[in-house]
PDB file of C-alpha atoms in Angstrom:
ATOM      1  CA  UNK A   1      90.846  86.383  48.564  1.00  0.00           C
ATOM      2  CA  UNK A   2      90.897  88.044  52.223  1.00  0.00           C
ATOM      3  CA  UNK A   3      90.280  91.801  52.158  1.00  0.00           C
ATOM      4  CA  UNK A   4      93.111  93.645  53.656  1.00  0.00           C
ATOM      5  CA  UNK A   5      92.830  95.318  56.818  1.00  0.00           C
ATOM      6  CA  UNK A   6      94.036  98.938  57.008  1.00  0.00           C
ATOM      7  CA  UNK A   7      96.655  99.897  59.220  1.00  0.00           C
ATOM      8  CA  UNK A   8      96.108 102.075  62.059  1.00  0.00           C
ATOM      9  CA  UNK A   9      97.750 105.105  62.701  1.00  0.00           C
ATOM     10  CA  UNK A  10      99.907 104.965  65.588  1.00  0.00           C
ATOM     11  CA  UNK A  11      98.448 107.281  68.718  1.00  0.00           C
ATOM     12  CA  UNK A  12     100.999 109.927  69.857  1.00  0.00           C
ATOM     13  CA  UNK A  13      98.542 110.945  72.870  1.00  0.00           C
ATOM     14  CA  UNK A  14      97.204 114.126  73.668  1.00  0.00           C
ATOM     15  CA  UNK A  15      99.263 116.857  71.842  1.00  0.00           C
ATOM     16  CA  UNK A  16     101.804 118.427  74.429  1.00  0.00           C
ATOM     17  CA  UNK A  17     100.743 121.675  73.308  1.00  0.00           C
ATOM     18  CA  UNK A  18      97.145 121.609  74.403  1.00  0.00           C
ATOM     19  CA  UNK A  19      97.971 120.012  77.782  1.00  0.00           C
ATOM     20  CA  UNK A  20     100.395 123.077  78.454  1.00  0.00           C
ATOM     21  CA  UNK A  21      97.734 125.287  77.695  1.00  0.00           C
ATOM     22  CA  UNK A  22      95.552 123.521  79.964  1.00  0.00           C
ATOM     23  CA  UNK A  23      98.270 123.816  82.875  1.00  0.00           C
ATOM     24  CA  UNK A  24      98.682 127.382  81.981  1.00  0.00           C
ATOM     25  CA  UNK A  25      94.890 128.131  82.612  1.00  0.00           C
ATOM     26  CA  UNK A  26      94.834 126.085  85.639  1.00  0.00           C
ATOM     27  CA  UNK A  27      97.803 128.041  86.903  1.00  0.00           C
ATOM     28  CA  UNK A  28      96.209 131.282  86.185  1.00  0.00           C
ATOM     29  CA  UNK A  29      93.016 130.264  87.880  1.00  0.00           C
ATOM     30  CA  UNK A  30      94.894 128.956  91.182  1.00  0.00           C
ATOM     31  CA  UNK A  31      96.789 132.169  91.333  1.00  0.00           C
ATOM     32  CA  UNK A  32      93.717 134.048  91.513  1.00  0.00           C
ATOM     33  CA  UNK A  33      92.954 131.593  94.462  1.00  0.00           C
ATOM     34  CA  UNK A  34      95.737 132.213  96.052  1.00  0.00           C
ATOM     35  CA  UNK A  35      94.898 135.722  96.316  1.00  0.00           C
ATOM     36  CA  UNK A  36      91.398 135.429  97.531  1.00  0.00           C
ATOM     37  CA  UNK A  37      92.623 132.475  99.855  1.00  0.00           C
ATOM     38  CA  UNK A  38      95.226 135.189 101.670  1.00  0.00           C
ATOM     39  CA  UNK A  39      93.116 137.624 102.241  1.00  0.00           C
ATOM     40  CA  UNK A  40      90.626 135.174 103.767  1.00  0.00           C
ATOM     41  CA  UNK A  41      94.064 134.179 105.889  1.00  0.00           C
ATOM     42  CA  UNK A  42      94.417 137.790 107.004  1.00  0.00           C
ATOM     43  CA  UNK A  43      90.725 138.098 107.779  1.00  0.00           C
ATOM     44  CA  UNK A  44      90.896 134.815 109.917  1.00  0.00           C
ATOM     45  CA  UNK A  45      93.923 136.042 111.474  1.00  0.00           C
ATOM     46  CA  UNK A  46      92.015 139.242 112.846  1.00  0.00           C
ATOM     47  CA  UNK A  47      89.236 137.246 113.750  1.00  0.00           C
ATOM     48  CA  UNK A  48      91.158 135.168 115.851  1.00  0.00           C
ATOM     49  CA  UNK A  49      93.217 137.746 117.871  1.00  0.00           C
ATOM     50  CA  UNK A  50      89.960 139.433 118.357  1.00  0.00           C
ATOM     51  CA  UNK A  51      88.523 136.237 119.588  1.00  0.00           C
ATOM     52  CA  UNK A  52      91.701 135.730 121.927  1.00  0.00           C
ATOM     53  CA  UNK A  53      91.282 139.295 123.232  1.00  0.00           C
ATOM     54  CA  UNK A  54      87.734 138.316 124.660  1.00  0.00           C
ATOM     55  CA  UNK A  55      88.333 135.014 125.468  1.00  0.00           C
ATOM     56  CA  UNK A  56      91.408 135.191 128.039  1.00  0.00           C
ATOM     57  CA  UNK A  57      93.850 134.078 125.241  1.00  0.00           C
ATOM     58  CA  UNK A  58      92.257 130.862 124.432  1.00  0.00           C
ATOM     59  CA  UNK A  59      92.059 130.338 120.400  1.00  0.00           C
ATOM     60  CA  UNK A  60      88.633 129.335 118.673  1.00  0.00           C
ATOM     61  CA  UNK A  61      89.639 125.888 117.990  1.00  0.00           C
ATOM     62  CA  UNK A  62      87.557 125.581 114.550  1.00  0.00           C
ATOM     63  CA  UNK A  63      88.829 128.827 113.544  1.00  0.00           C
ATOM     64  CA  UNK A  64      92.650 127.447 114.078  1.00  0.00           C
ATOM     65  CA  UNK A  65      91.631 124.237 111.884  1.00  0.00           C
ATOM     66  CA  UNK A  66      90.203 125.950 109.081  1.00  0.00           C
ATOM     67  CA  UNK A  67      93.408 127.947 109.065  1.00  0.00           C
ATOM     68  CA  UNK A  68      95.375 124.665 109.448  1.00  0.00           C
ATOM     69  CA  UNK A  69      93.367 123.868 106.261  1.00  0.00           C
ATOM     70  CA  UNK A  70      93.938 126.782 104.322  1.00  0.00           C
ATOM     71  CA  UNK A  71      97.519 126.810 105.042  1.00  0.00           C
ATOM     72  CA  UNK A  72      97.822 123.042 103.643  1.00  0.00           C
ATOM     73  CA  UNK A  73      96.441 124.144 100.643  1.00  0.00           C
ATOM     74  CA  UNK A  74      98.085 127.256 100.142  1.00  0.00           C
ATOM     75  CA  UNK A  75     101.080 124.985 100.467  1.00  0.00           C
ATOM     76  CA  UNK A  76     100.000 122.419  97.857  1.00  0.00           C
ATOM     77  CA  UNK A  77      99.210 125.089  95.392  1.00  0.00           C
ATOM     78  CA  UNK A  78     102.215 126.574  95.600  1.00  0.00           C
ATOM     79  CA  UNK A  79     103.960 123.103  94.812  1.00  0.00           C
ATOM     80  CA  UNK A  80     101.567 123.209  91.856  1.00  0.00           C
ATOM     81  CA  UNK A  81     102.696 126.672  90.702  1.00  0.00           C
ATOM     82  CA  UNK A  82     106.449 126.066  91.200  1.00  0.00           C
TER      83      UNK A  82
END
């Protein structure tokens, strides 16, 4: 006589409620980070303006590059939240 193998329960994947809670948590963390990033962006703007005043209208390339990267992150974060 062959022993009957138990029929496995179907896997329904992760609980949608859990993934929604994780998305909410990620959204809250990103929203806080966005607020901090905006403050950093304002500070970078002031520093860049002061540097341009002292360097005869020549922007600081590294600061401009960092500002572009920060702007890219802000855009990606906003798309995630919406």
